Amino acid sequence: GALVYQYPRRTICKSGTSMRMECQAVGFQATSVAWYRQSPQKTFELIALSTVNSAIKYEQNFTQEKFPISHPNLSFSSMTVLNAYLEDRGLYLCGARERDWGGEQYFGPGTRLTVL
Amino acid sequence: GDSVTQTEGLVTLTEGLPVMLNCTYQTIYSNPFLFWYVHYLNESPRLLLKSSTDNKRTEHQGFHATLHKSSSSFHLQKSSAQLSDSALYYCALSGGSNYKLTFGKGTLLTVTP
């Protein structure tokens, strides 16, 4: 079956430092990977969408300078939260999809980021 | 932009009673996909239902929903709640061709004995 792993599951970093999180797709080819953030008391908000062999598209209020993403192949993606501050805390979800839109997006369990 | 409004906050039901979680949406796209995801604590959100066909009922694991484009709705229903249904439920929308999912704020369903 199709599975998405994320690690670490939980992490704590000091304010002003950076944190890298990873997403691994197993059992299918992750043609596109979407990174979402769920801040406390809020819903999931799309940060950026990465499609292999295409430019990464960031949503408004999110930038490559703050959330650089790597998607080097069809099974792996990583995102770094640079210079993290309190407002960056939350659950970061990776969602991967194999084919054209309408296909199921498989989610990982998320990386929970705490910023001290 | 796209938006999804669903029954917010906490819904508490007694086991055996019917489940109804509302979801309405706004989008400029004429053929959106609507989804219901179920999210258990410390697990991955999992797709429960999806539909892009107007007025067609879709069912899975005892849950069902019908996309009604006339009312922009995709309500989640189940005839009889089970204790194991206790989880967070998210309604989500995907319009256009950019794979973006727009989520509602989530509904925490708690089923009690």
mmCIF file of C-alpha atoms in Angstrom:
data_model
loop_
_atom_site.group_PDB
_atom_site.id
_atom_site.type_symbol
_atom_site.label_atom_id
_atom_site.label_comp_id
_atom_site.label_asym_id
_atom_site.label_seq_id
_atom_site.Cartn_x
_atom_site.Cartn_y
_atom_site.Cartn_z
ATOM 1 C CA GLY A 1 0.000 0.000 0.000
ATOM 2 C CA ALA A 2 0.870 3.652 -0.253
ATOM 3 C CA LEU A 3 2.484 5.141 2.831
ATOM 4 C CA VAL A 4 4.087 8.436 3.713
ATOM 5 C CA TYR A 5 6.607 8.703 6.515
ATOM 6 C CA GLN A 6 7.738 11.885 8.142
ATOM 7 C CA TYR A 7 10.613 12.458 10.519
ATOM 8 C CA PRO A 8 11.216 13.579 13.002
ATOM 9 C CA ARG A 9 7.748 13.199 14.490
ATOM 10 C CA ARG A 10 8.447 15.792 17.135
ATOM 11 C CA THR A 11 11.164 18.350 17.450
ATOM 12 C CA ILE A 12 12.068 21.297 19.602
ATOM 13 C CA CYS A 13 14.298 24.115 18.516
ATOM 14 C CA LYS A 14 15.438 27.359 19.992
ATOM 15 C CA SER A 15 14.075 30.586 18.639
ATOM 16 C CA GLY A 16 16.193 31.812 15.725
ATOM 17 C CA THR A 17 17.539 28.389 14.801
ATOM 18 C CA SER A 18 16.551 26.154 11.895
ATOM 19 C CA MET A 19 14.870 22.798 11.646
ATOM 20 C CA ARG A 20 14.841 20.342 8.743
ATOM 21 C CA MET A 21 12.052 17.835 8.307
ATOM 22 C CA GLU A 22 11.784 14.964 5.871
ATOM 23 C CA CYS A 23 9.044 13.170 3.975
ATOM 24 C CA GLN A 24 9.362 9.728 2.436
ATOM 25 C CA ALA A 25 6.841 8.092 0.107
ATOM 26 C CA VAL A 26 6.709 4.307 0.025
ATOM 27 C CA GLY A 27 4.727 2.170 -2.369
ATOM 28 C CA PHE A 28 4.046 4.853 -4.947
ATOM 29 C CA GLN A 29 5.793 7.587 -6.875
ATOM 30 C CA ALA A 30 5.388 10.992 -5.281
ATOM 31 C CA THR A 31 5.124 13.114 -8.399
ATOM 32 C CA SER A 32 3.899 16.032 -6.344
ATOM 33 C CA VAL A 33 4.460 16.824 -2.690
ATOM 34 C CA ALA A 34 2.570 19.459 -0.762
ATOM 35 C CA TRP A 35 3.722 20.809 2.586
ATOM 36 C CA TYR A 36 1.084 22.079 5.001
ATOM 37 C CA ARG A 37 1.235 23.724 8.391
ATOM 38 C CA GLN A 38 -1.366 23.504 11.118
ATOM 39 C CA SER A 39 -0.778 26.252 13.621
ATOM 40 C CA PRO A 40 -2.414 26.011 17.064
ATOM 41 C CA GLN A 41 -6.196 26.419 16.844
ATOM 42 C CA LYS A 42 -6.075 26.619 13.049
ATOM 43 C CA THR A 43 -6.590 24.315 10.093
ATOM 44 C CA PHE A 44 -4.046 23.014 7.637
ATOM 45 C CA GLU A 45 -2.586 25.740 5.480
ATOM 46 C CA LEU A 46 -0.667 25.022 2.298
ATOM 47 C CA ILE A 47 2.922 26.240 2.389
ATOM 48 C CA ALA A 48 4.091 25.111 -1.024
ATOM 49 C CA LEU A 49 3.581 22.547 -3.728
ATOM 50 C CA SER A 50 6.528 20.758 -5.271
ATOM 51 C CA THR A 51 6.283 18.773 -8.488
ATOM 52 C CA VAL A 52 9.257 16.822 -9.771
ATOM 53 C CA ASN A 53 10.935 18.612 -12.685
ATOM 54 C CA SER A 54 8.928 21.776 -12.075
ATOM 55 C CA ALA A 55 9.453 24.881 -10.027
ATOM 56 C CA ILE A 56 8.224 24.819 -6.449
ATOM 57 C CA LYS A 57 5.210 27.043 -5.982
ATOM 58 C CA TYR A 58 4.841 28.844 -2.662
ATOM 59 C CA GLU A 59 1.576 30.152 -1.321
ATOM 60 C CA GLN A 60 1.100 33.716 -0.245
ATOM 61 C CA ASN A 61 2.729 34.409 3.129
ATOM 62 C CA PHE A 62 5.264 31.618 2.630
ATOM 63 C CA THR A 63 8.617 32.042 0.887
ATOM 64 C CA GLN A 64 11.487 29.929 -0.295
ATOM 65 C CA GLU A 65 13.798 32.041 1.832
ATOM 66 C CA LYS A 66 11.940 30.938 4.946
ATOM 67 C CA PHE A 67 10.854 27.403 3.951
ATOM 68 C CA PRO A 68 13.320 25.995 1.407
ATOM 69 C CA ILE A 69 12.123 22.698 -0.049
ATOM 70 C CA SER A 70 13.990 19.922 -1.806
ATOM 71 C CA HIS A 71 12.248 17.286 -3.921
ATOM 72 C CA PRO A 72 15.089 15.429 -5.628
ATOM 73 C CA ASN A 73 13.254 12.250 -6.629
ATOM 74 C CA LEU A 74 9.908 10.467 -6.637
ATOM 75 C CA SER A 75 10.168 9.187 -3.087
ATOM 76 C CA PHE A 76 11.668 11.963 -1.003
ATOM 77 C CA SER A 77 11.158 15.573 -0.063
ATOM 78 C CA SER A 78 12.512 17.766 2.690
ATOM 79 C CA MET A 79 11.650 21.183 4.015
ATOM 80 C CA THR A 80 13.583 23.401 6.373
ATOM 81 C CA VAL A 81 12.115 26.031 8.651
ATOM 82 C CA LEU A 82 14.795 28.702 8.746
ATOM 83 C CA ASN A 83 15.173 31.090 11.632
ATOM 84 C CA ALA A 84 12.202 29.639 13.465
ATOM 85 C CA TYR A 85 10.157 31.761 15.804
ATOM 86 C CA LEU A 86 7.160 31.177 18.004
ATOM 87 C CA GLU A 87 4.681 31.708 15.153
ATOM 88 C CA ASP A 88 6.285 28.806 13.262
ATOM 89 C CA ARG A 89 5.229 26.244 15.819
ATOM 90 C CA GLY A 90 2.675 23.683 14.796
ATOM 91 C CA LEU A 91 2.182 20.428 12.933
ATOM 92 C CA TYR A 92 3.818 20.226 9.511
ATOM 93 C CA LEU A 93 2.182 17.746 7.179
ATOM 94 C CA CYS A 94 3.554 16.309 3.996
ATOM 95 C CA GLY A 95 1.005 15.216 1.405
ATOM 96 C CA ALA A 96 2.142 13.266 -1.641
ATOM 97 C CA ARG A 97 0.259 12.425 -4.789
ATOM 98 C CA GLU A 98 1.128 10.118 -7.631
ATOM 99 C CA ARG A 99 -0.716 11.357 -10.633
ATOM 100 C CA ASP A 100 -3.017 13.962 -12.032
ATOM 101 C CA TRP A 101 -5.232 16.047 -9.852
ATOM 102 C CA GLY A 102 -8.138 14.183 -8.342
ATOM 103 C CA GLY A 103 -5.848 11.349 -7.390
ATOM 104 C CA GLU A 104 -5.617 10.621 -3.724
ATOM 105 C CA GLN A 105 -3.186 12.651 -1.674
ATOM 106 C CA TYR A 106 -1.491 10.494 0.952
ATOM 107 C CA PHE A 107 -0.452 12.232 4.125
ATOM 108 C CA GLY A 108 2.298 11.561 6.579
ATOM 109 C CA PRO A 109 1.682 11.781 10.331
ATOM 110 C CA GLY A 110 3.372 15.149 10.511
ATOM 111 C CA THR A 111 6.310 16.736 12.267
ATOM 112 C CA ARG A 112 5.324 18.684 15.359
ATOM 113 C CA LEU A 113 7.575 21.682 15.832
ATOM 114 C CA THR A 114 7.924 23.426 19.163
ATOM 115 C CA VAL A 115 9.908 26.647 19.280
ATOM 116 C CA LEU A 116 11.337 27.762 22.598
ATOM 117 C CA GLY B 1 -9.843 32.089 -3.335
ATOM 118 C CA ASP B 2 -11.294 28.735 -2.362
ATOM 119 C CA SER B 3 -12.836 28.291 1.066
ATOM 120 C CA VAL B 4 -14.437 25.484 3.047
ATOM 121 C CA THR B 5 -16.819 25.898 5.961
ATOM 122 C CA GLN B 6 -17.655 22.921 8.109
ATOM 123 C CA THR B 7 -19.338 22.208 11.414
ATOM 124 C CA GLU B 8 -16.792 23.658 13.754
ATOM 125 C CA GLY B 9 -15.530 22.659 17.104
ATOM 126 C CA LEU B 10 -16.712 19.686 19.031
ATOM 127 C CA VAL B 11 -19.614 17.355 18.236
ATOM 128 C CA THR B 12 -20.523 14.838 20.914
ATOM 129 C CA LEU B 13 -22.845 11.944 20.147
ATOM 130 C CA THR B 14 -24.077 8.885 21.895
ATOM 131 C CA GLU B 15 -23.175 5.605 20.272
ATOM 132 C CA GLY B 16 -25.859 4.457 17.850
ATOM 133 C CA LEU B 17 -27.130 7.913 16.962
ATOM 134 C CA PRO B 18 -26.739 9.275 13.425
ATOM 135 C CA VAL B 19 -23.778 11.420 12.448
ATOM 136 C CA MET B 20 -24.134 14.576 10.374
ATOM 137 C CA LEU B 21 -21.178 16.890 9.812
ATOM 138 C CA ASN B 22 -21.863 19.813 7.526
ATOM 139 C CA CYS B 23 -19.534 21.057 4.820
ATOM 140 C CA THR B 24 -20.095 23.876 2.361
ATOM 141 C CA TYR B 25 -17.595 25.397 0.020
ATOM 142 C CA GLN B 26 -16.826 28.292 -2.264
ATOM 143 C CA THR B 27 -14.748 28.016 -5.402
ATOM 144 C CA ILE B 28 -14.537 29.563 -8.838
ATOM 145 C CA TYR B 29 -13.969 26.183 -10.410
ATOM 146 C CA SER B 30 -16.950 24.427 -11.944
ATOM 147 C CA ASN B 31 -15.676 20.885 -11.324
ATOM 148 C CA PRO B 32 -14.061 20.777 -7.912
ATOM 149 C CA PHE B 33 -13.165 17.661 -5.978
ATOM 150 C CA LEU B 34 -14.513 17.464 -2.437
ATOM 151 C CA PHE B 35 -12.958 15.285 0.230
ATOM 152 C CA TRP B 36 -13.529 14.160 3.777
ATOM 153 C CA TYR B 37 -10.426 13.214 5.732
ATOM 154 C CA VAL B 38 -10.405 11.513 9.124
ATOM 155 C CA HIS B 39 -7.521 12.242 11.463
ATOM 156 C CA TYR B 40 -6.876 10.093 14.499
ATOM 157 C CA LEU B 41 -4.463 11.381 17.118
ATOM 158 C CA ASN B 42 -0.808 10.684 16.267
ATOM 159 C CA GLU B 43 -1.732 9.149 12.928
ATOM 160 C CA SER B 44 -1.793 10.402 9.352
ATOM 161 C CA PRO B 45 -4.960 12.057 8.049
ATOM 162 C CA ARG B 46 -6.674 9.425 5.950
ATOM 163 C CA LEU B 47 -9.025 9.892 3.041
ATOM 164 C CA LEU B 48 -12.542 8.834 3.932
ATOM 165 C CA LEU B 49 -14.592 9.979 0.949
ATOM 166 C CA LYS B 50 -14.146 11.966 -2.209
ATOM 167 C CA SER B 51 -16.380 13.105 -5.015
ATOM 168 C CA SER B 52 -16.521 15.334 -8.031
ATOM 169 C CA THR B 53 -19.823 14.075 -9.409
ATOM 170 C CA ASP B 54 -22.882 16.174 -8.778
ATOM 171 C CA ASN B 55 -25.753 14.508 -6.921
ATOM 172 C CA LYS B 56 -24.050 11.132 -6.663
ATOM 173 C CA ARG B 57 -23.799 9.474 -3.272
ATOM 174 C CA THR B 58 -20.378 8.149 -2.337
ATOM 175 C CA GLU B 59 -19.906 5.667 0.493
ATOM 176 C CA HIS B 60 -17.053 4.186 2.455
ATOM 177 C CA GLN B 61 -16.793 2.410 5.791
ATOM 178 C CA GLY B 62 -20.379 3.211 6.696
ATOM 179 C CA PHE B 63 -20.028 6.923 5.950
ATOM 180 C CA HIS B 64 -21.632 8.613 2.976
ATOM 181 C CA ALA B 65 -21.763 12.024 1.378
ATOM 182 C CA THR B 66 -23.326 13.536 -1.713
ATOM 183 C CA LEU B 67 -21.866 16.461 -3.579
ATOM 184 C CA HIS B 68 -24.565 19.007 -4.347
ATOM 185 C CA LYS B 69 -23.204 21.725 -6.579
ATOM 186 C CA SER B 70 -26.466 23.651 -6.428
ATOM 187 C CA SER B 71 -25.942 24.250 -2.721
ATOM 188 C CA SER B 72 -22.134 23.874 -2.702
ATOM 189 C CA SER B 73 -22.380 21.220 -0.039
ATOM 190 C CA PHE B 74 -20.761 17.899 0.800
ATOM 191 C CA HIS B 75 -22.164 16.843 4.170
ATOM 192 C CA LEU B 76 -20.800 13.742 5.879
ATOM 193 C CA GLN B 77 -23.312 11.285 7.291
ATOM 194 C CA LYS B 78 -23.448 7.949 9.004
ATOM 195 C CA SER B 79 -26.567 6.187 10.167
ATOM 196 C CA SER B 80 -25.171 4.929 13.454
ATOM 197 C CA ALA B 81 -22.150 6.304 15.286
ATOM 198 C CA GLN B 82 -19.571 3.935 16.752
ATOM 199 C CA LEU B 83 -17.060 4.590 19.497
ATOM 200 C CA SER B 84 -14.262 4.095 16.972
ATOM 201 C CA ASP B 85 -15.580 7.012 14.921
ATOM 202 C CA SER B 86 -14.215 9.437 17.500
ATOM 203 C CA ALA B 87 -11.664 11.513 15.591
ATOM 204 C CA LEU B 88 -11.054 14.814 13.836
ATOM 205 C CA TYR B 89 -12.832 15.169 10.510
ATOM 206 C CA TYR B 90 -11.757 17.614 7.833
ATOM 207 C CA CYS B 91 -13.669 18.606 4.744
ATOM 208 C CA ALA B 92 -11.376 19.703 1.914
ATOM 209 C CA LEU B 93 -11.662 21.104 -1.575
ATOM 210 C CA SER B 94 -9.456 20.812 -4.629
ATOM 211 C CA GLY B 95 -10.267 22.999 -7.572
ATOM 212 C CA GLY B 96 -8.365 23.695 -10.753
ATOM 213 C CA SER B 97 -5.253 21.782 -11.688
ATOM 214 C CA ASN B 98 -2.712 22.794 -9.086
ATOM 215 C CA TYR B 99 -3.355 19.959 -6.631
ATOM 216 C CA LYS B 100 -3.926 22.396 -3.803
ATOM 217 C CA LEU B 101 -6.202 21.208 -1.006
ATOM 218 C CA THR B 102 -8.115 23.806 0.942
ATOM 219 C CA PHE B 103 -9.188 22.460 4.318
ATOM 220 C CA GLY B 104 -12.020 23.380 6.605
ATOM 221 C CA LYS B 105 -11.224 24.028 10.240
ATOM 222 C CA GLY B 106 -12.038 20.510 11.311
ATOM 223 C CA THR B 107 -14.679 18.916 13.513
ATOM 224 C CA LEU B 108 -13.780 16.859 16.548
ATOM 225 C CA LEU B 109 -16.318 14.068 16.789
ATOM 226 C CA THR B 110 -16.570 12.336 20.135
ATOM 227 C CA VAL B 111 -18.803 9.294 20.428
ATOM 228 C CA THR B 112 -19.749 8.251 23.952
ATOM 229 C CA PRO B 113 -21.225 4.967 25.214
#
